[in-house]
Short mmCIF file of C-alpha atoms in Angstrom, two decimals:
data_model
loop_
_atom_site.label_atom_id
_atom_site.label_comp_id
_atom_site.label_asym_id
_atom_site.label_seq_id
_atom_site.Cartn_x
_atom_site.Cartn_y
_atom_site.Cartn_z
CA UNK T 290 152.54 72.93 138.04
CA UNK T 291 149.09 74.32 137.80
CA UNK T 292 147.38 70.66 136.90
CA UNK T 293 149.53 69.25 139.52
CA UNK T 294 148.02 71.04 141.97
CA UNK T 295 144.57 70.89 141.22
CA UNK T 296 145.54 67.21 140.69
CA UNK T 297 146.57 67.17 144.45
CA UNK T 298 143.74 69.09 145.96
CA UNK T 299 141.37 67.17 143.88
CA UNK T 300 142.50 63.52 145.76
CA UNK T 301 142.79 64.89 149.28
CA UNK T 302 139.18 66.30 148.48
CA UNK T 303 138.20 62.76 147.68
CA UNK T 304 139.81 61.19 150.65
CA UNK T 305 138.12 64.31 152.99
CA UNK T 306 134.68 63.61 151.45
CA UNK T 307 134.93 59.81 152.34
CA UNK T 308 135.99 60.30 155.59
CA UNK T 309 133.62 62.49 155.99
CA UNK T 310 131.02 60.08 154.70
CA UNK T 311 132.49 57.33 157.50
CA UNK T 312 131.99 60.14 159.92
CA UNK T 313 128.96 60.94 159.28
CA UNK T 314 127.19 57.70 159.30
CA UNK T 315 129.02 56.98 162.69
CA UNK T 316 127.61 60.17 164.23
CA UNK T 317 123.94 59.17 162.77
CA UNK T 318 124.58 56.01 164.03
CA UNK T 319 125.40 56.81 167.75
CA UNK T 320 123.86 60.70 168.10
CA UNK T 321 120.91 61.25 165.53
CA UNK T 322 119.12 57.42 165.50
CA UNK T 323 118.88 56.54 169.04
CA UNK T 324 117.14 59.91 169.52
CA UNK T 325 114.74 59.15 166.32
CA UNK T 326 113.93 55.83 167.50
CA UNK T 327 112.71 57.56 170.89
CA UNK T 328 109.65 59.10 169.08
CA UNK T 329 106.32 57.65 168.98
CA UNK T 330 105.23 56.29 166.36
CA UNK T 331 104.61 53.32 163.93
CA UNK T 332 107.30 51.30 162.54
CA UNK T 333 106.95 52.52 159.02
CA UNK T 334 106.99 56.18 160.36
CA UNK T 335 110.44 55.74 162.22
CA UNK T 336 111.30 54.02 158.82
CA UNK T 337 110.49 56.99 156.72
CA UNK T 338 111.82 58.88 159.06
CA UNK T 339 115.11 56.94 158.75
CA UNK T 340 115.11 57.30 155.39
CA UNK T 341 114.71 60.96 154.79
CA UNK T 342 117.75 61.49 157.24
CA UNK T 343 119.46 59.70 154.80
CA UNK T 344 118.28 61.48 152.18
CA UNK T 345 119.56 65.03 153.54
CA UNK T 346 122.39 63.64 154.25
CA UNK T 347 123.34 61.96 151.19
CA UNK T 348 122.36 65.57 149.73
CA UNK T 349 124.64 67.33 151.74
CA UNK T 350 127.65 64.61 150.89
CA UNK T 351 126.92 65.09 147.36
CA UNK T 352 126.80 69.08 147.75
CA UNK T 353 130.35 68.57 149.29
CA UNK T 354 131.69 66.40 146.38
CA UNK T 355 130.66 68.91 144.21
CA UNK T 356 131.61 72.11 145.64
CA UNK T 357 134.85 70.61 146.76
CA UNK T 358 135.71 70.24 142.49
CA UNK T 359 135.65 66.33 142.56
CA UNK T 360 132.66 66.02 140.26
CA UNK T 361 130.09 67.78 138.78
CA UNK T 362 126.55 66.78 137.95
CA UNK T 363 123.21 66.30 136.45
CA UNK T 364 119.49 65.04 136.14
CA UNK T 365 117.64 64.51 133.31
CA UNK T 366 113.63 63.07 134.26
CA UNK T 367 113.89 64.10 137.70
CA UNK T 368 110.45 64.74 138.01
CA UNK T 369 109.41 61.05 136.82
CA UNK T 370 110.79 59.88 140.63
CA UNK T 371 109.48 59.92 144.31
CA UNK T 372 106.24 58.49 143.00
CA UNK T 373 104.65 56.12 145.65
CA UNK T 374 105.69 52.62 144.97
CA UNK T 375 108.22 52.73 142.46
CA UNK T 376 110.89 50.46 141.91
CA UNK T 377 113.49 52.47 140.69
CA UNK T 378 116.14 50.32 138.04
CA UNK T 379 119.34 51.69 137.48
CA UNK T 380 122.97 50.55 136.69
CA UNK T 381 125.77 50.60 138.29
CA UNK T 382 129.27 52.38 136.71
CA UNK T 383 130.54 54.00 140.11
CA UNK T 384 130.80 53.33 143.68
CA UNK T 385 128.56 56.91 144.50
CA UNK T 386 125.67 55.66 142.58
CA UNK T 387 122.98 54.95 145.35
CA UNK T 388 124.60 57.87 147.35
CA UNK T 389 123.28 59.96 144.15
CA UNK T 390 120.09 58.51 143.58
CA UNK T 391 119.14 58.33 147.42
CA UNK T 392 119.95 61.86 147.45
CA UNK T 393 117.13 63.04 145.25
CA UNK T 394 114.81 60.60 146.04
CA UNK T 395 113.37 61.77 149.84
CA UNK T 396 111.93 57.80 151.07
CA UNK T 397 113.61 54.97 149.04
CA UNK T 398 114.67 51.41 150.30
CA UNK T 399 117.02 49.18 148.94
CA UNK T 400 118.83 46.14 149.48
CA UNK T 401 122.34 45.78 150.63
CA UNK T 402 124.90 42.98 151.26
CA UNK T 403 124.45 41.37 154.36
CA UNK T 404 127.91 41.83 155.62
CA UNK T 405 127.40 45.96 155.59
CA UNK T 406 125.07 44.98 158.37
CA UNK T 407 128.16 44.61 160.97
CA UNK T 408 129.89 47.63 159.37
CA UNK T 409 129.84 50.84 162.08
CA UNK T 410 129.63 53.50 159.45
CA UNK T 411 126.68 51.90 157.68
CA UNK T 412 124.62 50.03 159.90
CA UNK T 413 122.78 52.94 161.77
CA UNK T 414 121.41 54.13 158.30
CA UNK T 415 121.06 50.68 156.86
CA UNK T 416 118.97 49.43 160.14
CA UNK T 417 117.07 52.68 160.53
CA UNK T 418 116.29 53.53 156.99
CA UNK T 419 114.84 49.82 156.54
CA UNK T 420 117.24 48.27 153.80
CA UNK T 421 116.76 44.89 152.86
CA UNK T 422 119.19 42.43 153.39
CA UNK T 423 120.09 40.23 150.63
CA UNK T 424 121.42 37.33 152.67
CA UNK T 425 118.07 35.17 152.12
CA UNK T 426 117.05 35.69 148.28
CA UNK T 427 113.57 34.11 148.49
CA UNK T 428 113.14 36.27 151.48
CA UNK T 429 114.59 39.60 150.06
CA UNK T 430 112.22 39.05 147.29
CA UNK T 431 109.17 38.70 149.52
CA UNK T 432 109.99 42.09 151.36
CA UNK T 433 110.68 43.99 148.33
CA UNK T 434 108.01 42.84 146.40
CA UNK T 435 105.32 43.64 150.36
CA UNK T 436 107.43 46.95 150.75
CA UNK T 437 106.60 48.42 147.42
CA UNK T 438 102.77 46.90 147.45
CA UNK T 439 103.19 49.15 150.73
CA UNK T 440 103.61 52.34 148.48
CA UNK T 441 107.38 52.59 149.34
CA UNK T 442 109.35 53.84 146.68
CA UNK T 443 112.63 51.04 146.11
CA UNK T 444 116.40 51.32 144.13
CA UNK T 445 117.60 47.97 143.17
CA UNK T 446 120.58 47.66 140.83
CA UNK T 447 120.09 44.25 138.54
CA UNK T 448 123.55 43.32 138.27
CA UNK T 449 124.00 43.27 141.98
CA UNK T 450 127.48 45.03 141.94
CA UNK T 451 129.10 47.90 140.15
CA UNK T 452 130.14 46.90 136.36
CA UNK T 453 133.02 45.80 135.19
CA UNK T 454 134.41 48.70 133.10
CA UNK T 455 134.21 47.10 128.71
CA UNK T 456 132.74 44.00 130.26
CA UNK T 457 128.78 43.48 128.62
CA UNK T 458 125.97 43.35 131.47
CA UNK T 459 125.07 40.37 133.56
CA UNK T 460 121.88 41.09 135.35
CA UNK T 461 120.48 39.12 138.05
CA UNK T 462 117.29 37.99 138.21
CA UNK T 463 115.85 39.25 141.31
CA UNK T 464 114.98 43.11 140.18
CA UNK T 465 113.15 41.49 137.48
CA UNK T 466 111.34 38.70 139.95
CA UNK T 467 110.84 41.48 142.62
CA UNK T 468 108.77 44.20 140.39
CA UNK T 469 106.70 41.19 138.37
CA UNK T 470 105.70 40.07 142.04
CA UNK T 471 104.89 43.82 143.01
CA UNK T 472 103.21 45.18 140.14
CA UNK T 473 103.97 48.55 140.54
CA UNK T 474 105.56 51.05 138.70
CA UNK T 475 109.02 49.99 137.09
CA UNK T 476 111.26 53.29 136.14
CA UNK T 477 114.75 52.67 134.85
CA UNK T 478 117.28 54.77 135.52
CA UNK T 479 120.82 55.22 133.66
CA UNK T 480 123.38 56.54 134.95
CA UNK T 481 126.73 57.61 133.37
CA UNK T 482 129.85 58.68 134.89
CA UNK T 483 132.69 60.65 132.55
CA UNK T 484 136.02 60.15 132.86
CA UNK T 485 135.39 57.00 134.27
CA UNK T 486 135.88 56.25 137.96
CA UNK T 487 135.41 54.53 141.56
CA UNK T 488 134.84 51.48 139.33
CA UNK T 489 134.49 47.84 140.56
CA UNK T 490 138.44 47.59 139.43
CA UNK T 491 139.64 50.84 140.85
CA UNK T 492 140.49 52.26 144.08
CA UNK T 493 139.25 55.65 145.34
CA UNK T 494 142.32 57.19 145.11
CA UNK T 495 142.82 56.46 141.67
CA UNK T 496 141.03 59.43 140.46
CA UNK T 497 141.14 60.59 137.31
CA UNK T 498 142.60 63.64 135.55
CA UNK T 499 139.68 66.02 135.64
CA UNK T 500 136.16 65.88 137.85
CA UNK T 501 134.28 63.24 136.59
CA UNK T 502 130.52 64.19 135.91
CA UNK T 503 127.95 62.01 137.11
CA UNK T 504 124.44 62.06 135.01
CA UNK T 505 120.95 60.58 136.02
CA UNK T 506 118.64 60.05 132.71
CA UNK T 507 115.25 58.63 133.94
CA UNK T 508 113.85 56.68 131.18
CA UNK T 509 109.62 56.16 130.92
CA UNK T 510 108.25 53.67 132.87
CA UNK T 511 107.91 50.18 131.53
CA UNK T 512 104.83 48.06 130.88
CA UNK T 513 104.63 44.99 132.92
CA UNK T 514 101.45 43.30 131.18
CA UNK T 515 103.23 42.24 128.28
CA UNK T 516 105.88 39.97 130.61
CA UNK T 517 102.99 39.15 133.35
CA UNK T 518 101.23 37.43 130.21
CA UNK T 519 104.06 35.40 129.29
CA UNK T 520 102.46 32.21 131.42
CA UNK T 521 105.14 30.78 133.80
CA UNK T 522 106.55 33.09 136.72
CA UNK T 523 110.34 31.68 135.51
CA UNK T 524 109.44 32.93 131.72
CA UNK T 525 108.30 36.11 132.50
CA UNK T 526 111.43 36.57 135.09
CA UNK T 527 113.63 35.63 132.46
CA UNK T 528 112.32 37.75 129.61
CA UNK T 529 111.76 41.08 131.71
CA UNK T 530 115.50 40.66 132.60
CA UNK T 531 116.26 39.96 129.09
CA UNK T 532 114.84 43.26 128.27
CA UNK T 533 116.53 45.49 131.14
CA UNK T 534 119.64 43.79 130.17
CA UNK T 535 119.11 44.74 126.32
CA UNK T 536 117.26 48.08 127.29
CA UNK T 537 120.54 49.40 129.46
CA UNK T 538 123.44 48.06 127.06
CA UNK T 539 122.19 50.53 124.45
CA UNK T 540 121.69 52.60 126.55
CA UNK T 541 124.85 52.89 127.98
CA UNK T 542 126.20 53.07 124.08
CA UNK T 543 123.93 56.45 124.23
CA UNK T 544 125.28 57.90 127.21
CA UNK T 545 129.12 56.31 127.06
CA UNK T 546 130.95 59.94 126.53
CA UNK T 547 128.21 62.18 128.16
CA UNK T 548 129.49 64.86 129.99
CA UNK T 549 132.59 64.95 127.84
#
């Protein structure tokens, strides 16, 4: 009766915390943006602006996951992040992924389907924060590549979606494109999520059995030079996404039961 319950609480605390989430980016939408965008100042101040209100309050949904007993969680490398033009590369297990990382990382970008655009619960942040749509590759490419060059920090996840749970990695090229344009510092990011859940093949309500815990490990930053040297721009592309497809398979072998 006992795991029943906690069973019970633990999916109406999931279905609270993404209402809450819907909520939330309504209300930033229609109360806390329009008064942002008011203030003087430069685009790229009302941008970082933006973003750190997302930040806190990607924080504070996180907080409420967590003290609600839907997940637990943890960060290994945190201190190798919010460096000035980074291009943060991470996979993608779980639908709370850039929720996470945006919530320890105080000014990111990143790119987001161009249909979330006409969503009300996402545009306000998406618009204000200064996401990058990724309805015009060439073009999504060209404002990654100028926002990082910028000294804005970026979160781009290769494959493009979440993963297919027992299905191998297929990256896209464009993560791979975007930071050999750049130049700047490439971090990957791997991120792990035991029991497994809010999957590309699951619903939220299907939650699992116990909290899942959610894990950041920050790997070193990688080496461009070695790629940039490889002649063509479609060689190097292709080989630099070779290795971030290689580099996260294993380790996702590493991580695939942490937090057991």
């Amino acid at each position: 009766m006992t795991t029943k319950i906690r069973y019970g609480w633990r999916l109406f605390a999931t279905g609270f915390s993404f209402f809450s989430f819907g909520l939330g980016g309504l209300l930033l939408w229609l109360l806390v943006f329009p008064a942002l965008s008011a203030l003087p100042g430069s685009r790229r101040q009302k941008v970082s602006r933006g973003q750190r209100v997302v930040h806190y309050s990607f924080y504070a949904f996180i907080g409420l996951m967590h003290r609600l007993g839907i997940m637990t969680y943890e960060i290994v490398g945190l201190e190798k992040l919010n460096r000035p033009g980074q291009l943060i590369i991470a996979n993608h297990p779980t639908l709370v992924d850039i929720v996470f990382l945006v919530s320890r990382i105080k000014e990111a970008s990143c790119i987001v389907k161009g249909s979330l655009w006409r969503n009300p619960f996402m545009r306000g942040p998406i618009v204000n924060a200064g996401y990058i749509s990724n309805s015009d590759p060439e073009k999504m490419i060209a404002e990654c590549a100028a926002w990082l060059k910028a000294g804005g920090s970026m979160i781009i996840f290769p494959e493009g979606t979440r993963s297919v749970p027992g299905k191998p990695y297929r990256f896209q090229r464009g993560a791979a494109a975007i930071a050999l344009q750049a130049g700047r510092i490439v971090t990957p990011v791997t991120i792990s999520c035991y029991p497994s859940t809010l999957t590309k093949a699951e619903p939220w309500y299907r939650i699992p059995e116990r909290r899942f815990h959610l894990a950041l490990h920050v790997g070193d930053d990688i080496a461009l030079d070695a790629f940039a040297e490889a002649g063509l721009k479609s060689v190097a592309v292709r080989r630099l996404n070779r290795h971030l497809q290689d580099y996260f398979t294993q380790q996702r072998e590493v991580y695939k039961y942490y937090g057991k």
